[in-house]
């Protein structure tokens, strides 16, 4: 089945530094990937939609200059948290759709990245 | 606006007992409906999905869900719960007309007693 690999699974960084999170579709091409954020004991909130070869679409309230998204190939999307601060600490999860991107497939999720900013 | 409500934040059941997790949605038409399961510190795994047709959907791990249009509900059920089912369960809706993004409910934490 479709597999989405997310790396790293856990990262601790100092306040003010930037962190890059990778999301790869291992056995399929994904023209669209999604980035979610999950606070402890809470649901997933969509941050942005990553489109291969074009600019990402950000949800209302998400700072595009802080959360940089690059989708340079059909199998890789990256999320860079710039100038991270403790309030950016969270669980970040990406998802992608297998095959032709038909939303009926249900999206495959990565295993998530736990970011801790100290 | 689309929304998803999972009324039960936390549910505890005994192993072997039946389970029902509730999900209600708000949407002008019939959305695409999903149930996902998340183990601690892990990503989400798709349990089942509904788009059209038979309102009773079978999924993996012995789960099923029933779409009830009149109640705007998509409740998840399992006849006999196993200890390994303890996890966080999310109901999600996706509108057929948009780019495919999902809106998630708040989640229900399932605890299984031995």
PDB file of C-alpha atoms in Angstrom:
ATOM      1  CA  UNK A   1       0.000   0.000   0.000  1.00  0.00           C
ATOM      2  CA  UNK A   2       0.851   3.677  -0.157  1.00  0.00           C
ATOM      3  CA  UNK A   3       3.532   4.738   2.290  1.00  0.00           C
ATOM      4  CA  UNK A   4       4.437   8.232   3.411  1.00  0.00           C
ATOM      5  CA  UNK A   5       7.734   8.678   5.207  1.00  0.00           C
ATOM      6  CA  UNK A   6       8.263  11.653   7.466  1.00  0.00           C
ATOM      7  CA  UNK A   7      11.634  12.660   8.867  1.00  0.00           C
ATOM      8  CA  UNK A   8      12.782  13.354  11.490  1.00  0.00           C
ATOM      9  CA  UNK A   9      10.396  11.716  13.910  1.00  0.00           C
ATOM     10  CA  UNK A  10      11.619  13.852  16.755  1.00  0.00           C
ATOM     11  CA  UNK A  11      13.686  17.028  16.891  1.00  0.00           C
ATOM     12  CA  UNK A  12      14.767  19.397  19.607  1.00  0.00           C
ATOM     13  CA  UNK A  13      16.082  22.776  18.592  1.00  0.00           C
ATOM     14  CA  UNK A  14      17.090  26.011  20.209  1.00  0.00           C
ATOM     15  CA  UNK A  15      14.859  29.038  20.065  1.00  0.00           C
ATOM     16  CA  UNK A  16      15.649  31.172  17.037  1.00  0.00           C
ATOM     17  CA  UNK A  17      16.917  28.374  14.844  1.00  0.00           C
ATOM     18  CA  UNK A  18      15.167  26.820  11.848  1.00  0.00           C
ATOM     19  CA  UNK A  19      14.048  23.243  11.459  1.00  0.00           C
ATOM     20  CA  UNK A  20      13.241  21.361   8.271  1.00  0.00           C
ATOM     21  CA  UNK A  21      10.800  18.454   8.183  1.00  0.00           C
ATOM     22  CA  UNK A  22      10.606  16.165   5.171  1.00  0.00           C
ATOM     23  CA  UNK A  23       7.613  14.286   3.850  1.00  0.00           C
ATOM     24  CA  UNK A  24       8.178  11.673   1.159  1.00  0.00           C
ATOM     25  CA  UNK A  25       5.789   9.465  -0.746  1.00  0.00           C
ATOM     26  CA  UNK A  26       7.765   6.246  -1.082  1.00  0.00           C
ATOM     27  CA  UNK A  27       5.898   4.253  -3.675  1.00  0.00           C
ATOM     28  CA  UNK A  28       3.667   6.741  -5.409  1.00  0.00           C
ATOM     29  CA  UNK A  29       3.686  10.247  -6.786  1.00  0.00           C
ATOM     30  CA  UNK A  30       1.853  12.916  -4.895  1.00  0.00           C
ATOM     31  CA  UNK A  31       1.047  16.156  -6.635  1.00  0.00           C
ATOM     32  CA  UNK A  32      -0.605  17.375  -3.467  1.00  0.00           C
ATOM     33  CA  UNK A  33       0.505  16.964   0.104  1.00  0.00           C
ATOM     34  CA  UNK A  34      -0.986  18.409   3.254  1.00  0.00           C
ATOM     35  CA  UNK A  35       0.661  19.646   6.429  1.00  0.00           C
ATOM     36  CA  UNK A  36      -1.163  19.406   9.732  1.00  0.00           C
ATOM     37  CA  UNK A  37      -0.330  20.512  13.228  1.00  0.00           C
ATOM     38  CA  UNK A  38      -1.528  18.744  16.333  1.00  0.00           C
ATOM     39  CA  UNK A  39      -1.332  20.123  19.846  1.00  0.00           C
ATOM     40  CA  UNK A  40      -1.286  17.682  22.763  1.00  0.00           C
ATOM     41  CA  UNK A  41      -4.610  15.985  23.304  1.00  0.00           C
ATOM     42  CA  UNK A  42      -6.133  17.947  20.442  1.00  0.00           C
ATOM     43  CA  UNK A  43      -7.189  17.350  16.893  1.00  0.00           C
ATOM     44  CA  UNK A  44      -5.287  17.951  13.703  1.00  0.00           C
ATOM     45  CA  UNK A  45      -5.449  21.383  12.181  1.00  0.00           C
ATOM     46  CA  UNK A  46      -4.620  21.836   8.534  1.00  0.00           C
ATOM     47  CA  UNK A  47      -1.813  24.332   8.064  1.00  0.00           C
ATOM     48  CA  UNK A  48      -1.282  24.316   4.344  1.00  0.00           C
ATOM     49  CA  UNK A  49      -1.707  22.462   1.104  1.00  0.00           C
ATOM     50  CA  UNK A  50       1.516  21.765  -0.728  1.00  0.00           C
ATOM     51  CA  UNK A  51       1.328  21.643  -4.512  1.00  0.00           C
ATOM     52  CA  UNK A  52       4.154  20.273  -6.615  1.00  0.00           C
ATOM     53  CA  UNK A  53       5.781  22.973  -8.677  1.00  0.00           C
ATOM     54  CA  UNK A  54       3.751  25.837  -7.299  1.00  0.00           C
ATOM     55  CA  UNK A  55       3.262  27.879  -4.167  1.00  0.00           C
ATOM     56  CA  UNK A  56       1.616  26.333  -1.173  1.00  0.00           C
ATOM     57  CA  UNK A  57      -1.838  27.370  -0.085  1.00  0.00           C
ATOM     58  CA  UNK A  58      -1.954  28.361   3.560  1.00  0.00           C
ATOM     59  CA  UNK A  59      -4.933  28.212   5.870  1.00  0.00           C
ATOM     60  CA  UNK A  60      -6.144  31.355   7.511  1.00  0.00           C
ATOM     61  CA  UNK A  61      -4.016  32.351  10.456  1.00  0.00           C
ATOM     62  CA  UNK A  62      -0.942  30.375   9.412  1.00  0.00           C
ATOM     63  CA  UNK A  63       2.125  32.538   8.863  1.00  0.00           C
ATOM     64  CA  UNK A  64       3.561  31.631   5.480  1.00  0.00           C
ATOM     65  CA  UNK A  65       6.869  33.326   6.250  1.00  0.00           C
ATOM     66  CA  UNK A  66       7.271  31.278   9.384  1.00  0.00           C
ATOM     67  CA  UNK A  67       6.222  27.935   7.958  1.00  0.00           C
ATOM     68  CA  UNK A  68       7.955  27.646   4.612  1.00  0.00           C
ATOM     69  CA  UNK A  69       6.732  24.849   2.378  1.00  0.00           C
ATOM     70  CA  UNK A  70       8.546  23.553  -0.664  1.00  0.00           C
ATOM     71  CA  UNK A  71       7.210  20.818  -2.946  1.00  0.00           C
ATOM     72  CA  UNK A  72       9.954  20.535  -5.500  1.00  0.00           C
ATOM     73  CA  UNK A  73       9.226  17.021  -6.707  1.00  0.00           C
ATOM     74  CA  UNK A  74       6.339  14.604  -6.953  1.00  0.00           C
ATOM     75  CA  UNK A  75       7.618  12.635  -4.000  1.00  0.00           C
ATOM     76  CA  UNK A  76       8.939  15.237  -1.594  1.00  0.00           C
ATOM     77  CA  UNK A  77       7.486  18.135   0.335  1.00  0.00           C
ATOM     78  CA  UNK A  78       9.349  19.981   3.063  1.00  0.00           C
ATOM     79  CA  UNK A  79       8.133  22.161   5.899  1.00  0.00           C
ATOM     80  CA  UNK A  80      10.665  24.556   7.410  1.00  0.00           C
ATOM     81  CA  UNK A  81       9.842  26.194  10.706  1.00  0.00           C
ATOM     82  CA  UNK A  82      11.870  29.384  10.648  1.00  0.00           C
ATOM     83  CA  UNK A  83      13.104  31.193  13.739  1.00  0.00           C
ATOM     84  CA  UNK A  84      11.390  28.647  15.921  1.00  0.00           C
ATOM     85  CA  UNK A  85      10.038  29.608  19.319  1.00  0.00           C
ATOM     86  CA  UNK A  86       8.713  27.497  22.173  1.00  0.00           C
ATOM     87  CA  UNK A  87       5.121  28.114  21.066  1.00  0.00           C
ATOM     88  CA  UNK A  88       5.950  26.341  17.804  1.00  0.00           C
ATOM     89  CA  UNK A  89       6.521  23.140  19.737  1.00  0.00           C
ATOM     90  CA  UNK A  90       3.977  20.688  18.436  1.00  0.00           C
ATOM     91  CA  UNK A  91       3.390  17.490  16.504  1.00  0.00           C
ATOM     92  CA  UNK A  92       3.509  18.057  12.755  1.00  0.00           C
ATOM     93  CA  UNK A  93       2.036  15.494  10.367  1.00  0.00           C
ATOM     94  CA  UNK A  94       1.977  15.383   6.611  1.00  0.00           C
ATOM     95  CA  UNK A  95      -0.350  13.478   4.334  1.00  0.00           C
ATOM     96  CA  UNK A  96      -0.516  12.655   0.675  1.00  0.00           C
ATOM     97  CA  UNK A  97      -2.891  10.960  -1.662  1.00  0.00           C
ATOM     98  CA  UNK A  98      -1.881   7.860  -3.561  1.00  0.00           C
ATOM     99  CA  UNK A  99      -2.290   7.338  -7.253  1.00  0.00           C
ATOM    100  CA  UNK A 100      -3.911  10.113  -9.196  1.00  0.00           C
ATOM    101  CA  UNK A 101      -4.623  12.220  -6.185  1.00  0.00           C
ATOM    102  CA  UNK A 102      -8.232  11.136  -6.072  1.00  0.00           C
ATOM    103  CA  UNK A 103      -9.488  12.280  -2.724  1.00  0.00           C
ATOM    104  CA  UNK A 104     -11.642   9.184  -2.510  1.00  0.00           C
ATOM    105  CA  UNK A 105      -8.528   7.172  -1.832  1.00  0.00           C
ATOM    106  CA  UNK A 106      -8.287   8.587   1.602  1.00  0.00           C
ATOM    107  CA  UNK A 107      -5.018  10.194   2.428  1.00  0.00           C
ATOM    108  CA  UNK A 108      -1.967   8.376   3.736  1.00  0.00           C
ATOM    109  CA  UNK A 109      -0.338  10.031   6.701  1.00  0.00           C
ATOM    110  CA  UNK A 110       3.265  10.184   7.742  1.00  0.00           C
ATOM    111  CA  UNK A 111       4.262   9.099  11.226  1.00  0.00           C
ATOM    112  CA  UNK A 112       4.639  12.675  12.369  1.00  0.00           C
ATOM    113  CA  UNK A 113       7.415  14.858  13.751  1.00  0.00           C
ATOM    114  CA  UNK A 114       7.561  15.925  17.362  1.00  0.00           C
ATOM    115  CA  UNK A 115       9.176  19.360  17.475  1.00  0.00           C
ATOM    116  CA  UNK A 116      10.377  20.740  20.774  1.00  0.00           C
ATOM    117  CA  UNK A 117      11.824  24.232  20.868  1.00  0.00           C
ATOM    118  CA  UNK A 118      13.861  25.041  23.950  1.00  0.00           C
TER     119      UNK A 118
ATOM    120  CA  UNK B   1     -18.941  25.924   7.180  1.00  0.00           C
ATOM    121  CA  UNK B   2     -17.943  22.334   7.487  1.00  0.00           C
ATOM    122  CA  UNK B   3     -17.443  20.948  10.955  1.00  0.00           C
ATOM    123  CA  UNK B   4     -17.060  17.640  12.694  1.00  0.00           C
ATOM    124  CA  UNK B   5     -18.082  16.856  16.249  1.00  0.00           C
ATOM    125  CA  UNK B   6     -17.039  13.877  18.272  1.00  0.00           C
ATOM    126  CA  UNK B   7     -19.120  14.229  21.447  1.00  0.00           C
ATOM    127  CA  UNK B   8     -17.131  11.773  23.511  1.00  0.00           C
ATOM    128  CA  UNK B   9     -13.648  12.919  24.457  1.00  0.00           C
ATOM    129  CA  UNK B  10     -12.819   9.785  26.380  1.00  0.00           C
ATOM    130  CA  UNK B  11     -14.405   6.326  26.395  1.00  0.00           C
ATOM    131  CA  UNK B  12     -13.481   3.313  28.477  1.00  0.00           C
ATOM    132  CA  UNK B  13     -14.706  -0.164  27.609  1.00  0.00           C
ATOM    133  CA  UNK B  14     -13.864  -3.627  28.824  1.00  0.00           C
ATOM    134  CA  UNK B  15     -12.008  -5.972  26.551  1.00  0.00           C
ATOM    135  CA  UNK B  16     -14.493  -8.050  24.602  1.00  0.00           C
ATOM    136  CA  UNK B  17     -17.260  -5.498  24.935  1.00  0.00           C
ATOM    137  CA  UNK B  18     -18.825  -3.719  22.013  1.00  0.00           C
ATOM    138  CA  UNK B  19     -17.829  -0.201  21.040  1.00  0.00           C
ATOM    139  CA  UNK B  20     -19.492   2.746  19.381  1.00  0.00           C
ATOM    140  CA  UNK B  21     -17.758   6.052  18.776  1.00  0.00           C
ATOM    141  CA  UNK B  22     -19.960   8.919  17.717  1.00  0.00           C
ATOM    142  CA  UNK B  23     -19.339  11.391  14.936  1.00  0.00           C
ATOM    143  CA  UNK B  24     -21.611  14.149  13.698  1.00  0.00           C
ATOM    144  CA  UNK B  25     -20.837  16.439  10.823  1.00  0.00           C
ATOM    145  CA  UNK B  26     -22.137  19.649   9.399  1.00  0.00           C
ATOM    146  CA  UNK B  27     -22.111  20.039   5.658  1.00  0.00           C
ATOM    147  CA  UNK B  28     -24.561  21.131   3.014  1.00  0.00           C
ATOM    148  CA  UNK B  29     -24.379  17.925   1.035  1.00  0.00           C
ATOM    149  CA  UNK B  30     -22.983  14.470   1.572  1.00  0.00           C
ATOM    150  CA  UNK B  31     -19.291  14.788   2.247  1.00  0.00           C
ATOM    151  CA  UNK B  32     -16.621  12.177   2.046  1.00  0.00           C
ATOM    152  CA  UNK B  33     -16.322  10.635   5.513  1.00  0.00           C
ATOM    153  CA  UNK B  34     -13.351   8.953   7.137  1.00  0.00           C
ATOM    154  CA  UNK B  35     -12.323   7.350  10.395  1.00  0.00           C
ATOM    155  CA  UNK B  36      -8.661   7.315  11.387  1.00  0.00           C
ATOM    156  CA  UNK B  37      -6.849   5.790  14.337  1.00  0.00           C
ATOM    157  CA  UNK B  38      -3.727   7.220  15.952  1.00  0.00           C
ATOM    158  CA  UNK B  39      -1.471   5.461  18.414  1.00  0.00           C
ATOM    159  CA  UNK B  40       0.561   7.659  20.784  1.00  0.00           C
ATOM    160  CA  UNK B  41       3.262   9.600  18.966  1.00  0.00           C
ATOM    161  CA  UNK B  42       2.324   8.070  15.640  1.00  0.00           C
ATOM    162  CA  UNK B  43       0.684   9.157  12.440  1.00  0.00           C
ATOM    163  CA  UNK B  44      -2.850   8.318  11.393  1.00  0.00           C
ATOM    164  CA  UNK B  45      -4.062   5.068   9.917  1.00  0.00           C
ATOM    165  CA  UNK B  46      -7.207   4.955   7.819  1.00  0.00           C
ATOM    166  CA  UNK B  47      -9.820   2.597   9.238  1.00  0.00           C
ATOM    167  CA  UNK B  48     -12.576   3.123   6.686  1.00  0.00           C
ATOM    168  CA  UNK B  49     -14.202   5.642   4.396  1.00  0.00           C
ATOM    169  CA  UNK B  50     -17.577   6.453   2.892  1.00  0.00           C
ATOM    170  CA  UNK B  51     -18.441   8.264  -0.303  1.00  0.00           C
ATOM    171  CA  UNK B  52     -21.734   6.883  -1.555  1.00  0.00           C
ATOM    172  CA  UNK B  53     -23.724   3.704  -1.883  1.00  0.00           C
ATOM    173  CA  UNK B  54     -24.160   1.234   0.925  1.00  0.00           C
ATOM    174  CA  UNK B  55     -24.423   3.199   4.144  1.00  0.00           C
ATOM    175  CA  UNK B  56     -22.752   0.478   6.194  1.00  0.00           C
ATOM    176  CA  UNK B  57     -19.031   0.496   5.555  1.00  0.00           C
ATOM    177  CA  UNK B  58     -16.605  -2.210   6.567  1.00  0.00           C
ATOM    178  CA  UNK B  59     -13.066  -1.307   7.480  1.00  0.00           C
ATOM    179  CA  UNK B  60      -9.889  -2.837   8.770  1.00  0.00           C
ATOM    180  CA  UNK B  61      -9.370  -4.427  12.174  1.00  0.00           C
ATOM    181  CA  UNK B  62     -13.017  -5.445  12.435  1.00  0.00           C
ATOM    182  CA  UNK B  63     -14.386  -1.905  12.471  1.00  0.00           C
ATOM    183  CA  UNK B  64     -17.489  -0.737  10.657  1.00  0.00           C
ATOM    184  CA  UNK B  65     -19.311   2.560  10.387  1.00  0.00           C
ATOM    185  CA  UNK B  66     -22.802   3.538   9.392  1.00  0.00           C
ATOM    186  CA  UNK B  67     -23.689   6.709   7.544  1.00  0.00           C
ATOM    187  CA  UNK B  68     -27.040   8.153   8.559  1.00  0.00           C
ATOM    188  CA  UNK B  69     -27.959  11.121   6.439  1.00  0.00           C
ATOM    189  CA  UNK B  70     -30.985  12.075   8.539  1.00  0.00           C
ATOM    190  CA  UNK B  71     -28.814  12.360  11.616  1.00  0.00           C
ATOM    191  CA  UNK B  72     -25.683  13.697   9.893  1.00  0.00           C
ATOM    192  CA  UNK B  73     -23.801  10.968  11.661  1.00  0.00           C
ATOM    193  CA  UNK B  74     -21.086   8.477  10.850  1.00  0.00           C
ATOM    194  CA  UNK B  75     -20.620   6.382  13.979  1.00  0.00           C
ATOM    195  CA  UNK B  76     -17.830   3.852  14.273  1.00  0.00           C
ATOM    196  CA  UNK B  77     -18.538   0.428  15.755  1.00  0.00           C
ATOM    197  CA  UNK B  78     -16.768  -2.741  16.704  1.00  0.00           C
ATOM    198  CA  UNK B  79     -18.521  -5.805  18.124  1.00  0.00           C
ATOM    199  CA  UNK B  80     -15.691  -6.918  20.398  1.00  0.00           C
ATOM    200  CA  UNK B  81     -12.864  -4.642  21.468  1.00  0.00           C
ATOM    201  CA  UNK B  82      -9.319  -5.870  21.898  1.00  0.00           C
ATOM    202  CA  UNK B  83      -6.732  -4.315  24.193  1.00  0.00           C
ATOM    203  CA  UNK B  84      -4.729  -3.283  21.139  1.00  0.00           C
ATOM    204  CA  UNK B  85      -7.597  -1.040  20.041  1.00  0.00           C
ATOM    205  CA  UNK B  86      -6.702   1.467  22.740  1.00  0.00           C
ATOM    206  CA  UNK B  87      -5.800   4.626  20.814  1.00  0.00           C
ATOM    207  CA  UNK B  88      -7.095   7.975  19.634  1.00  0.00           C
ATOM    208  CA  UNK B  89      -9.821   7.900  17.017  1.00  0.00           C
ATOM    209  CA  UNK B  90     -10.562  10.733  14.641  1.00  0.00           C
ATOM    210  CA  UNK B  91     -13.541  11.269  12.402  1.00  0.00           C
ATOM    211  CA  UNK B  92     -12.899  13.459   9.377  1.00  0.00           C
ATOM    212  CA  UNK B  93     -14.868  14.962   6.533  1.00  0.00           C
ATOM    213  CA  UNK B  94     -13.732  16.052   3.129  1.00  0.00           C
ATOM    214  CA  UNK B  95     -15.860  18.038   0.767  1.00  0.00           C
ATOM    215  CA  UNK B  96     -16.056  16.610  -2.747  1.00  0.00           C
ATOM    216  CA  UNK B  97     -15.866  20.078  -4.221  1.00  0.00           C
ATOM    217  CA  UNK B  98     -12.626  21.258  -2.695  1.00  0.00           C
ATOM    218  CA  UNK B  99      -9.015  20.272  -3.114  1.00  0.00           C
ATOM    219  CA  UNK B 100      -9.283  17.331  -0.805  1.00  0.00           C
ATOM    220  CA  UNK B 101      -8.313  18.752   2.542  1.00  0.00           C
ATOM    221  CA  UNK B 102      -9.816  17.082   5.560  1.00  0.00           C
ATOM    222  CA  UNK B 103     -11.475  18.563   8.592  1.00  0.00           C
ATOM    223  CA  UNK B 104     -11.045  16.529  11.717  1.00  0.00           C
ATOM    224  CA  UNK B 105     -13.152  16.084  14.797  1.00  0.00           C
ATOM    225  CA  UNK B 106     -11.666  16.603  18.226  1.00  0.00           C
ATOM    226  CA  UNK B 107     -10.862  12.961  18.635  1.00  0.00           C
ATOM    227  CA  UNK B 108     -11.990  10.278  21.068  1.00  0.00           C
ATOM    228  CA  UNK B 109      -9.532   8.533  23.335  1.00  0.00           C
ATOM    229  CA  UNK B 110     -10.381   4.875  23.772  1.00  0.00           C
ATOM    230  CA  UNK B 111      -9.184   3.073  26.859  1.00  0.00           C
ATOM    231  CA  UNK B 112      -9.632  -0.695  27.110  1.00  0.00           C
ATOM    232  CA  UNK B 113      -9.892  -2.347  30.500  1.00  0.00           C
ATOM    233  CA  UNK B 114      -8.618  -5.894  30.865  1.00  0.00           C
TER     234      UNK B 114
END
